[in-house]
Every structure is written in C-alpha cells, then in structure tokens.
Amino acid sequence: VIQRRLKPDPGTFLGSGKAQELRDIVMATGADTVIVDSELSPSQRRGLEDIVKVKVIDRTALILDIFAQHAKSREGKAQVELAQLEYLLPRLRGWGESMSRQAGGRVGAAGGGIGSRGPGETKIELARRRIRTRMAKLRREIKAMRPARETKRANRRRNAVPSVAIVGYTNAGKSSLLNRLTNAGVLVENALFATLDPTVRQATTPDGLGYTLADTVGFVRSLPTQLVEAFRSTLEEAADADLILHVGDAPHPDPEGQIAAVRQVLSEVDARSIPEIIVLNKADVADPFTLERLRLREKRHVVVSARTGQGMDELLQAISDGIPRPRAKLELLVPYNRGDVVNRLHEPDAEILSMEHVGQGTRLEVMVREGLAAELEQFVNHG
C-alpha cells in the first residue's frame, strides 16, 4: 500500500481512509503483522495497531530483528540488545488495566475515595526502570570491550601495517570478496546483515607488501540512528583504514542509491576523506548497460565477480597501488653474521629492490618505512 501525502498523518501515519483499506487487506489475507517502510512514532504505531488490530512494526524494528538473528559474538549481542532497548523504551505499552497503578482501599460507594492512586510504581514504570538499568550495564560492557579492539588497531598502526576496509550495502557481497582475496573462510549467506562483527585478515599485494583487510557490518538506506551509535566501534574499523573498498551490488535495481546510502553512513563516522575504490561486484549476473553507467559515474572503479573470480587480479593491483608504501629508500651493507637483519627485510612491510652478495656482506637496496629506517641506520652503505 503506497500513499502520497504532503506529510504523514500524526495519528496513524496513513490517512484514516487508507488505514481502513489496510485493515480490510489484513482481514482478507489473514496477515498477522504489518510492516511499515518508515520510522513510526510510538503514538502512530499505537494508532495504526488500534485500527488494523494486528501487530505493526516499522523499518527500524525489522532491521533490529534481523540484526538480533545474526549477532554471534559477545560484543555483537550487546550492541544489538542496546539498540533494541533504546528502541523499545519509548514504545512500552500497557494493555487495558494491566499497567495501571493499584488502587488503595476504596471508601464508600463513590469508589474514588482515599488512596485511589495507590502507592508504589506501576508495572510500566517498573519495566522502564529495569530497561534503563540494563541499558546502563550494556553501555558499560561495550565500553569495556572497546579497548581490546583499539589495542589491536594500535598494534597494527605501530607496525605500520596498511589497512583496507571493505564496506558496502548489506548483501552486496563483502564477505564473499574477503574470502576470495584472503581465503578467510568467513560465513557467507545470501541474507541481510549476515556479518555483524568485523573480521580482520592478513593479505599481501602481488609484489609482497603486507596489509590487513577488514570486513565490516553491512549498511542500509536510512540506517536507524540507534544502530549507528551501537555499532560505532565496529564502524570505526572503516574510519581508521588507509583505503576503503566500497562494494557495489551491480545487478541491484538501484546501485547508485545504495552507494549514496553507504557514503552517508561513512560521513557520519568521519570516513569520507579516506581514499575509496568502488568495487562493482556480481559482474557475472549484472546488466552490461548498468555496469557501463556505473563505470562512467565512478572514476576509481574495478569490475569483479567474487563468485567466479573475474577481475580479482585487477582489484589486487588497485589495492597495491592504493595503500601507503614504504617511502624511505636505503642502500645497506649487512655483514654476513647479521642474517637476522636480512631476514627482517623480507617481512611484508619492507620492499627489496635489489640484493647482491659481496666480500664484506650482503648489499641491498630497499624501501622501508620511517620507523624501520632509523633501526637500520648503522648498516647504511655510505661508500
């Protein structure tokens, strides 16, 4: 049911005639739930429920429900529960008398008499207090979990490992892409929000430079603000990356709309300034005209299919070109008794340009990061 109005009806979201029409449809089809693709205020939901006489849920409730089904880790479960409670708090509803205060001793026939507003809290007030207490506990738990994630991130930063974050609309194929690039063995489902916890995997460029790939939670158009807040620690993986792989679902009817929605959320977590490569996924089933349109629109793009492997070499090359490279060029002469130094230069964060064995030791021309350059100062060949 679609209705064109200047603004939603404050009482029932739909106009009264449309709400009656919806009730007739519910009765005719025997539906037990009505889902509204928009956010309803508590009073609108109540008003609509009173007319259609079945459960009414809005877009936010549906998304939270899908999230709840996929939460596996402790942090994921806590984040989803917090978002659900924030959503539920203003929407608690008492049925009939069950949530009203207990009346005190009634005096006389009037029935109103002394103490008719008995002492103590109503059921609804007790429920609200319980929810607030639980929310405070969850916030503390999530706050306590954050340092662990930040420590891991700080370690990667200290070792100057470049990080690449995979972002995109839900069900665009981010986890499939991560599996294809790193053999990560991450759960892949044709389902909305199958990934809730960021998975970080190691990978190397074709010329041997190491970096990390992080798979993040799927985004969605008008993502409920409760979720952006609850999942801020997860979304920060994208905000801290050196390069963003923005996966677009090429066969989708509105890929441009999805790309815009993702960029909206990225700007909310201050990640819009990070270099971005648009990865047009599912090229094996996409319409060639749509692909061409998207290619003309997006300057930095790669067309791939995570299922068939098409375009993966091109994508790996684009990542290799996009991540920060070691910038300090050194000429070293390492004595033969310092094999550990040569071994260190074979690590993924250094690049060996040339190497030859001479009388005094191993002569190397290398590109390294500034931190490592300082450690290698004693081996610099000034001759």
GROMACS .gro file of C-alpha atoms in nm:
model
  383
    1VAL     CA    1   0.000   0.000   0.000
    2ILE     CA    2   0.152   0.333  -0.105
    3GLN     CA    3   0.001   0.669  -0.025
    4ARG     CA    4   0.107   1.014  -0.148
    5ARG     CA    5   0.072   1.279   0.120
    6LEU     CA    6   0.250   1.604   0.197
    7LYS     CA    7   0.332   1.472   0.544
    8PRO     CA    8   0.242   1.154   0.736
    9ASP     CA    9  -0.073   1.159   0.946
   10PRO     CA   10   0.034   1.236   1.305
   11GLY     CA   11  -0.216   0.987   1.448
   12THR     CA   12  -0.186   0.678   1.228
   13PHE     CA   13   0.091   0.759   0.973
   14LEU     CA   14  -0.155   0.668   0.694
   15GLY     CA   15  -0.472   0.871   0.647
   16SER     CA   16  -0.788   0.730   0.807
   17GLY     CA   17  -0.928   0.600   0.474
   18LYS     CA   18  -0.600   0.429   0.384
   19ALA     CA   19  -0.575   0.277   0.732
   20GLN     CA   20  -0.926   0.127   0.691
   21GLU     CA   21  -0.824  -0.006   0.348
   22LEU     CA   22  -0.518  -0.164   0.509
   23ARG     CA   23  -0.740  -0.326   0.775
   24ASP     CA   24  -0.955  -0.481   0.501
   25ILE     CA   25  -0.642  -0.618   0.329
   26VAL     CA   26  -0.519  -0.764   0.661
   27MET     CA   27  -0.855  -0.931   0.721
   28ALA     CA   28  -0.878  -1.063   0.365
   29THR     CA   29  -0.526  -1.211   0.364
   30GLY     CA   30  -0.519  -1.326   0.726
   31ALA     CA   31  -0.192  -1.138   0.785
   32ASP     CA   32  -0.064  -1.127   1.143
   33THR     CA   33   0.187  -0.841   1.102
   34VAL     CA   34   0.201  -0.509   0.918
   35ILE     CA   35   0.548  -0.372   0.833
   36VAL     CA   36   0.583  -0.002   0.754
   37ASP     CA   37   0.888   0.104   0.547
   38SER     CA   38   0.948   0.414   0.755
   39GLU     CA   39   1.004   0.510   1.116
   40LEU     CA   40   0.682   0.535   1.318
   41SER     CA   41   0.646   0.737   1.634
   42PRO     CA   42   0.511   0.535   1.932
   43SER     CA   43   0.171   0.707   1.904
   44GLN     CA   44   0.145   0.639   1.527
   45ARG     CA   45   0.222   0.274   1.581
   46ARG     CA   46  -0.038   0.251   1.856
   47GLY     CA   47  -0.296   0.436   1.645
   48LEU     CA   48  -0.241   0.208   1.346
   49GLU     CA   49  -0.247  -0.106   1.564
   50ASP     CA   50  -0.583   0.002   1.708
   51ILE     CA   51  -0.728   0.021   1.357
   52VAL     CA   52  -0.575  -0.285   1.186
   53LYS     CA   53  -0.595  -0.499   1.503
   54VAL     CA   54  -0.268  -0.684   1.433
   55LYS     CA   55   0.094  -0.621   1.529
   56VAL     CA   56   0.251  -0.322   1.348
   57ILE     CA   57   0.629  -0.289   1.319
   58ASP     CA   58   0.832  -0.020   1.147
   59ARG     CA   59   1.154  -0.029   0.944
   60THR     CA   60   1.379   0.013   1.249
   61ALA     CA   61   1.215  -0.275   1.439
   62LEU     CA   62   1.256  -0.504   1.137
   63ILE     CA   63   1.625  -0.417   1.090
   64LEU     CA   64   1.689  -0.467   1.464
   65ASP     CA   65   1.518  -0.806   1.444
   66ILE     CA   66   1.741  -0.915   1.153
   67PHE     CA   67   2.049  -0.790   1.344
   68ALA     CA   68   1.943  -0.988   1.653
   69GLN     CA   69   1.926  -1.311   1.449
   70HIS     CA   70   2.284  -1.267   1.325
   71ALA     CA   71   2.459  -1.148   1.642
   72LYS     CA   72   2.714  -1.416   1.736
   73SER     CA   73   2.993  -1.253   1.937
   74ARG     CA   74   2.956  -1.108   2.286
   75GLU     CA   75   3.011  -0.755   2.156
   76GLY     CA   76   2.766  -0.801   1.867
   77LYS     CA   77   2.495  -0.931   2.101
   78ALA     CA   78   2.548  -0.645   2.347
   79GLN     CA   79   2.536  -0.383   2.069
   80VAL     CA   80   2.213  -0.526   1.923
   81GLU     CA   81   2.046  -0.557   2.264
   82LEU     CA   82   2.136  -0.196   2.349
   83ALA     CA   83   1.988  -0.072   2.019
   84GLN     CA   84   1.672  -0.281   2.078
   85LEU     CA   85   1.623  -0.146   2.429
   86GLU     CA   86   1.674   0.214   2.312
   87TYR     CA   87   1.405   0.149   2.053
   88LEU     CA   88   1.171  -0.023   2.299
   89LEU     CA   89   1.189   0.228   2.585
   90PRO     CA   90   0.950   0.494   2.444
   91ARG     CA   91   0.728   0.224   2.293
   92LEU     CA   92   0.627   0.032   2.605
   93ARG     CA   93   0.253  -0.005   2.605
   94GLY     CA   94   0.008  -0.111   2.873
   95TRP     CA   95  -0.286  -0.326   2.770
   96GLY     CA   96  -0.600  -0.213   2.950
   97GLU     CA   97  -0.565  -0.205   3.327
   98SER     CA   98  -0.261  -0.433   3.348
   99MET     CA   99  -0.017  -0.142   3.362
  100SER     CA  100  -0.218   0.099   3.580
  101ARG     CA  101  -0.149   0.173   3.947
  102GLN     CA  102  -0.309  -0.047   4.209
  103ALA     CA  103  -0.596   0.138   4.373
  104GLY     CA  104  -0.588   0.171   4.751
  105GLY     CA  105  -0.875   0.093   4.991
  106ARG     CA  106  -1.191   0.228   4.833
  107VAL     CA  107  -1.419   0.423   5.063
  108GLY     CA  108  -1.792   0.448   5.021
  109ALA     CA  109  -1.997   0.396   4.708
  110ALA     CA  110  -1.819   0.675   4.515
  111GLY     CA  111  -1.525   0.437   4.460
  112GLY     CA  112  -1.284   0.726   4.408
  113GLY     CA  113  -1.208   0.798   4.773
  114ILE     CA  114  -0.888   0.799   4.968
  115GLY     CA  115  -0.576   0.645   4.819
  116SER     CA  116  -0.724   0.574   4.479
  117ARG     CA  117  -0.375   0.641   4.337
  118GLY     CA  118  -0.218   0.368   4.547
  119PRO     CA  119   0.147   0.396   4.646
  120GLY     CA  120   0.437   0.250   4.452
  121GLU     CA  121   0.524   0.222   4.086
  122THR     CA  122   0.303   0.097   3.808
  123LYS     CA  123   0.406  -0.207   3.610
  124ILE     CA  124   0.509   0.015   3.320
  125GLU     CA  125   0.732   0.228   3.544
  126LEU     CA  126   0.898  -0.087   3.682
  127ALA     CA  127   0.958  -0.211   3.327
  128ARG     CA  128   1.107   0.124   3.224
  129ARG     CA  129   1.339   0.127   3.525
  130ARG     CA  130   1.453  -0.229   3.452
  131ILE     CA  131   1.525  -0.135   3.089
  132ARG     CA  132   1.725   0.175   3.190
  133THR     CA  133   1.931  -0.031   3.438
  134ARG     CA  134   2.001  -0.294   3.171
  135MET     CA  135   2.096  -0.025   2.916
  136ALA     CA  136   2.345   0.130   3.158
  137LYS     CA  137   2.500  -0.215   3.217
  138LEU     CA  138   2.527  -0.283   2.840
  139ARG     CA  139   2.689   0.056   2.779
  140ARG     CA  140   2.950  -0.024   3.044
  141GLU     CA  141   3.014  -0.367   2.888
  142ILE     CA  142   3.054  -0.225   2.535
  143LYS     CA  143   3.285   0.045   2.671
  144ALA     CA  144   3.495  -0.225   2.842
  145MET     CA  145   3.521  -0.424   2.515
  146ARG     CA  146   3.636  -0.126   2.310
  147PRO     CA  147   3.997  -0.106   2.443
  148ALA     CA  148   4.071  -0.461   2.319
  149ARG     CA  149   3.973  -0.364   1.964
  150GLU     CA  150   4.163  -0.035   1.992
  151THR     CA  151   4.476  -0.215   2.121
  152LYS     CA  152   4.474  -0.448   1.820
  153ARG     CA  153   4.430  -0.149   1.592
  154ALA     CA  154   4.712   0.041   1.767
  155ASN     CA  155   4.943  -0.259   1.723
  156ARG     CA  156   4.875  -0.266   1.352
  157ARG     CA  157   4.939   0.108   1.337
  158ARG     CA  158   5.264   0.081   1.533
  159ASN     CA  159   5.389  -0.187   1.296
  160ALA     CA  160   5.277   0.044   1.014
  161VAL     CA  161   5.066  -0.227   0.852
  162PRO     CA  162   4.839  -0.059   0.594
  163SER     CA  163   4.471  -0.139   0.650
  164VAL     CA  164   4.198  -0.180   0.391
  165ALA     CA  165   3.830  -0.181   0.498
  166ILE     CA  166   3.558  -0.346   0.290
  167VAL     CA  167   3.231  -0.152   0.318
  168GLY     CA  168   2.909  -0.163   0.124
  169TYR     CA  169   2.534  -0.202   0.129
  170THR     CA  170   2.402  -0.514   0.300
  171ASN     CA  171   2.414  -0.827   0.081
  172ALA     CA  172   2.647  -0.664  -0.177
  173GLY     CA  173   2.900  -0.949  -0.140
  174LYS     CA  174   3.159  -0.809   0.104
  175SER     CA  175   3.231  -1.136   0.287
  176SER     CA  176   3.249  -1.329  -0.042
  177LEU     CA  177   3.507  -1.075  -0.163
  178LEU     CA  178   3.709  -1.110   0.160
  179ASN     CA  179   3.707  -1.489   0.119
  180ARG     CA  180   3.813  -1.462  -0.243
  181LEU     CA  181   4.101  -1.222  -0.161
  182THR     CA  182   4.235  -1.398   0.151
  183ASN     CA  183   4.077  -1.748   0.176
  184ALA     CA  184   3.939  -1.626   0.508
  185GLY     CA  185   3.659  -1.884   0.538
  186VAL     CA  186   3.416  -1.621   0.666
  187LEU     CA  187   3.044  -1.704   0.680
  188VAL     CA  188   2.876  -1.614   0.351
  189GLU     CA  189   2.498  -1.608   0.321
  190ASN     CA  190   2.250  -1.461   0.078
  191ALA     CA  191   2.099  -1.274   0.371
  192LEU     CA  192   2.076  -0.920   0.504
  193PHE     CA  193   2.335  -0.834   0.769
  194ALA     CA  194   2.497  -1.181   0.782
  195THR     CA  195   2.816  -1.008   0.910
  196LEU     CA  196   2.793  -0.807   1.231
  197ASP     CA  197   3.144  -0.833   1.373
  198PRO     CA  198   3.440  -0.703   1.176
  199THR     CA  199   3.669  -0.981   1.057
  200VAL     CA  200   4.031  -0.873   1.004
  201ARG     CA  201   4.256  -1.088   0.786
  202GLN     CA  202   4.613  -1.054   0.661
  203ALA     CA  203   4.685  -1.027   0.290
  204THR     CA  204   4.978  -0.941   0.065
  205THR     CA  205   5.000  -0.745  -0.259
  206PRO     CA  206   5.126  -0.918  -0.577
  207ASP     CA  207   5.474  -0.771  -0.508
  208GLY     CA  208   5.480  -0.898  -0.149
  209LEU     CA  209   5.376  -0.597   0.063
  210GLY     CA  210   5.159  -0.693   0.363
  211TYR     CA  211   4.831  -0.526   0.462
  212THR     CA  212   4.513  -0.611   0.655
  213LEU     CA  213   4.161  -0.649   0.514
  214ALA     CA  214   3.864  -0.581   0.742
  215ASP     CA  215   3.508  -0.691   0.660
  216THR     CA  216   3.253  -0.458   0.823
  217VAL     CA  217   2.882  -0.462   0.902
  218GLY     CA  218   2.651  -0.403   0.602
  219PHE     CA  219   2.497  -0.059   0.558
  220VAL     CA  220   2.140   0.020   0.463
  221ARG     CA  221   1.939   0.320   0.347
  222SER     CA  222   1.837   0.541   0.641
  223LEU     CA  223   2.020   0.320   0.890
  224PRO     CA  224   1.850   0.372   1.229
  225THR     CA  225   2.050   0.612   1.445
  226GLN     CA  226   2.040   0.365   1.736
  227LEU     CA  227   2.241   0.125   1.520
  228VAL     CA  228   2.498   0.381   1.409
  229GLU     CA  229   2.556   0.460   1.777
  230ALA     CA  230   2.557   0.098   1.899
  231PHE     CA  231   2.785  -0.017   1.616
  232ARG     CA  232   3.016   0.285   1.625
  233SER     CA  233   3.308   0.071   1.750
  234THR     CA  234   3.256  -0.166   1.456
  235LEU     CA  235   3.219   0.114   1.202
  236GLU     CA  236   3.538   0.273   1.333
  237GLU     CA  237   3.730  -0.003   1.151
  238ALA     CA  238   3.637   0.182   0.832
  239ALA     CA  239   3.721   0.523   0.977
  240ASP     CA  240   4.075   0.406   1.066
  241ALA     CA  241   4.154   0.243   0.731
  242ASP     CA  242   4.411   0.367   0.478
  243LEU     CA  243   4.191   0.260   0.187
  244ILE     CA  244   3.821   0.176   0.156
  245LEU     CA  245   3.693  -0.090  -0.084
  246HIS     CA  246   3.332   0.017  -0.140
  247VAL     CA  247   3.148  -0.288  -0.274
  248GLY     CA  248   2.852  -0.209  -0.500
  249ASP     CA  249   2.581  -0.460  -0.588
  250ALA     CA  250   2.583  -0.416  -0.968
  251PRO     CA  251   2.267  -0.625  -1.050
  252HIS     CA  252   2.057  -0.437  -0.790
  253PRO     CA  253   1.775  -0.218  -0.933
  254ASP     CA  254   1.923   0.096  -0.770
  255PRO     CA  255   2.300   0.057  -0.719
  256GLU     CA  256   2.356   0.437  -0.720
  257GLY     CA  257   2.109   0.476  -0.433
  258GLN     CA  258   2.292   0.207  -0.234
  259ILE     CA  259   2.632   0.369  -0.295
  260ALA     CA  260   2.493   0.707  -0.180
  261ALA     CA  261   2.344   0.547   0.135
  262VAL     CA  262   2.680   0.392   0.227
  263ARG     CA  263   2.861   0.722   0.175
  264GLN     CA  264   2.607   0.889   0.403
  265VAL     CA  265   2.693   0.649   0.688
  266LEU     CA  266   3.067   0.685   0.617
  267SER     CA  267   3.037   1.061   0.659
  268GLU     CA  268   2.862   1.003   0.995
  269VAL     CA  269   3.170   0.816   1.124
  270ASP     CA  270   3.413   1.069   0.965
  271ALA     CA  271   3.542   0.829   0.699
  272ARG     CA  272   3.459   1.023   0.380
  273SER     CA  273   3.811   1.165   0.340
  274ILE     CA  274   3.972   0.819   0.310
  275PRO     CA  275   4.063   0.711  -0.048
  276GLU     CA  276   3.793   0.487  -0.190
  277ILE     CA  277   3.781   0.228  -0.470
  278ILE     CA  278   3.435   0.132  -0.595
  279VAL     CA  279   3.423  -0.246  -0.647
  280LEU     CA  280   3.132  -0.334  -0.876
  281ASN     CA  281   3.054  -0.689  -0.766
  282LYS     CA  282   2.840  -0.967  -0.921
  283ALA     CA  283   2.953  -0.867  -1.272
  284ASP     CA  284   2.867  -1.219  -1.392
  285VAL     CA  285   2.493  -1.152  -1.348
  286ALA     CA  286   2.481  -0.771  -1.391
  287ASP     CA  287   2.326  -0.587  -1.684
  288PRO     CA  288   2.608  -0.457  -1.914
  289PHE     CA  289   2.431  -0.119  -1.954
  290THR     CA  290   2.411  -0.072  -1.575
  291LEU     CA  291   2.780  -0.161  -1.541
  292GLU     CA  292   2.873   0.090  -1.812
  293ARG     CA  293   2.664   0.361  -1.643
  294LEU     CA  294   2.835   0.299  -1.309
  295ARG     CA  295   3.181   0.293  -1.467
  296LEU     CA  296   3.123   0.634  -1.622
  297ARG     CA  297   2.995   0.769  -1.289
  298GLU     CA  298   3.277   0.645  -1.065
  299LYS     CA  299   3.636   0.739  -1.153
  300ARG     CA  300   3.814   0.481  -0.937
  301HIS     CA  301   3.640   0.152  -1.000
  302VAL     CA  302   3.708  -0.217  -1.059
  303VAL     CA  303   3.453  -0.462  -1.202
  304VAL     CA  304   3.468  -0.803  -1.031
  305SER     CA  305   3.273  -1.117  -0.954
  306ALA     CA  306   3.355  -1.266  -0.615
  307ARG     CA  307   3.183  -1.588  -0.723
  308THR     CA  308   3.373  -1.654  -1.047
  309GLY     CA  309   3.696  -1.468  -0.963
  310GLN     CA  310   3.662  -1.229  -1.257
  311GLY     CA  311   3.859  -0.904  -1.212
  312MET     CA  312   4.041  -1.017  -0.896
  313ASP     CA  313   4.391  -0.955  -1.038
  314GLU     CA  314   4.288  -0.604  -1.136
  315LEU     CA  315   4.145  -0.546  -0.786
  316LEU     CA  316   4.463  -0.673  -0.615
  317GLN     CA  317   4.666  -0.437  -0.832
  318ALA     CA  318   4.434  -0.145  -0.744
  319ILE     CA  319   4.476  -0.223  -0.372
  320SER     CA  320   4.854  -0.247  -0.421
  321ASP     CA  321   4.856   0.098  -0.587
  322GLY     CA  322   4.620   0.247  -0.328
  323ILE     CA  323   4.783   0.153   0.004
  324PRO     CA  324   5.063   0.363   0.155
  325ARG     CA  325   5.404   0.230   0.050
  326PRO     CA  326   5.738   0.230   0.236
  327ARG     CA  327   5.888   0.566   0.141
  328ALA     CA  328   6.247   0.565   0.272
  329LYS     CA  329   6.500   0.435   0.016
  330LEU     CA  330   6.820   0.296   0.168
  331GLU     CA  331   7.137   0.132   0.040
  332LEU     CA  332   7.261  -0.113   0.301
  333LEU     CA  333   7.565  -0.332   0.353
  334VAL     CA  334   7.477  -0.602   0.606
  335PRO     CA  335   7.760  -0.822   0.744
  336TYR     CA  336   7.711  -1.196   0.693
  337ASN     CA  337   7.685  -1.252   1.069
  338ARG     CA  338   7.369  -1.036   1.078
  339GLY     CA  339   7.133  -1.267   0.889
  340ASP     CA  340   6.851  -1.152   1.120
  341VAL     CA  341   6.859  -0.807   0.953
  342VAL     CA  342   6.828  -0.952   0.601
  343ASN     CA  343   6.551  -1.176   0.732
  344ARG     CA  344   6.371  -0.870   0.874
  345LEU     CA  345   6.386  -0.702   0.531
  346HIS     CA  346   6.198  -0.997   0.380
  347GLU     CA  347   5.897  -0.915   0.602
  348PRO     CA  348   5.582  -0.784   0.424
  349ASP     CA  349   5.637  -0.423   0.543
  350ALA     CA  350   5.968  -0.373   0.352
  351GLU     CA  351   6.044  -0.392  -0.019
  352ILE     CA  352   6.378  -0.524  -0.153
  353LEU     CA  353   6.466  -0.357  -0.484
  354SER     CA  354   6.800  -0.535  -0.539
  355MET     CA  355   7.030  -0.768  -0.347
  356GLU     CA  356   7.384  -0.895  -0.415
  357HIS     CA  357   7.642  -1.079  -0.208
  358VAL     CA  358   7.984  -0.912  -0.195
  359GLY     CA  359   8.303  -0.974   0.004
  360GLN     CA  360   8.207  -0.770   0.313
  361GLY     CA  361   7.843  -0.885   0.331
  362THR     CA  362   7.507  -0.851   0.158
  363ARG     CA  363   7.448  -0.529  -0.037
  364LEU     CA  364   7.079  -0.434  -0.054
  365GLU     CA  365   6.874  -0.154  -0.199
  366VAL     CA  366   6.547  -0.136  -0.004
  367MET     CA  367   6.233   0.071   0.051
  368VAL     CA  368   6.129   0.079   0.417
  369ARG     CA  369   5.901   0.277   0.647
  370GLU     CA  370   6.047   0.564   0.851
  371GLY     CA  371   6.041   0.368   1.180
  372LEU     CA  372   6.246   0.082   1.038
  373ALA     CA  373   6.483   0.321   0.856
  374ALA     CA  374   6.603   0.453   1.194
  375GLU     CA  375   6.680   0.098   1.316
  376LEU     CA  376   6.883   0.023   1.002
  377GLU     CA  377   7.092   0.342   1.024
  378GLN     CA  378   7.409   0.152   1.130
  379PHE     CA  379   7.404  -0.062   0.814
  380VAL     CA  380   7.366   0.223   0.562
  381ASN     CA  381   7.636   0.192   0.297
  382HIS     CA  382   7.799   0.536   0.264
  383GLY     CA  383   8.063   0.412   0.020
   0.00000   0.00000   0.00000
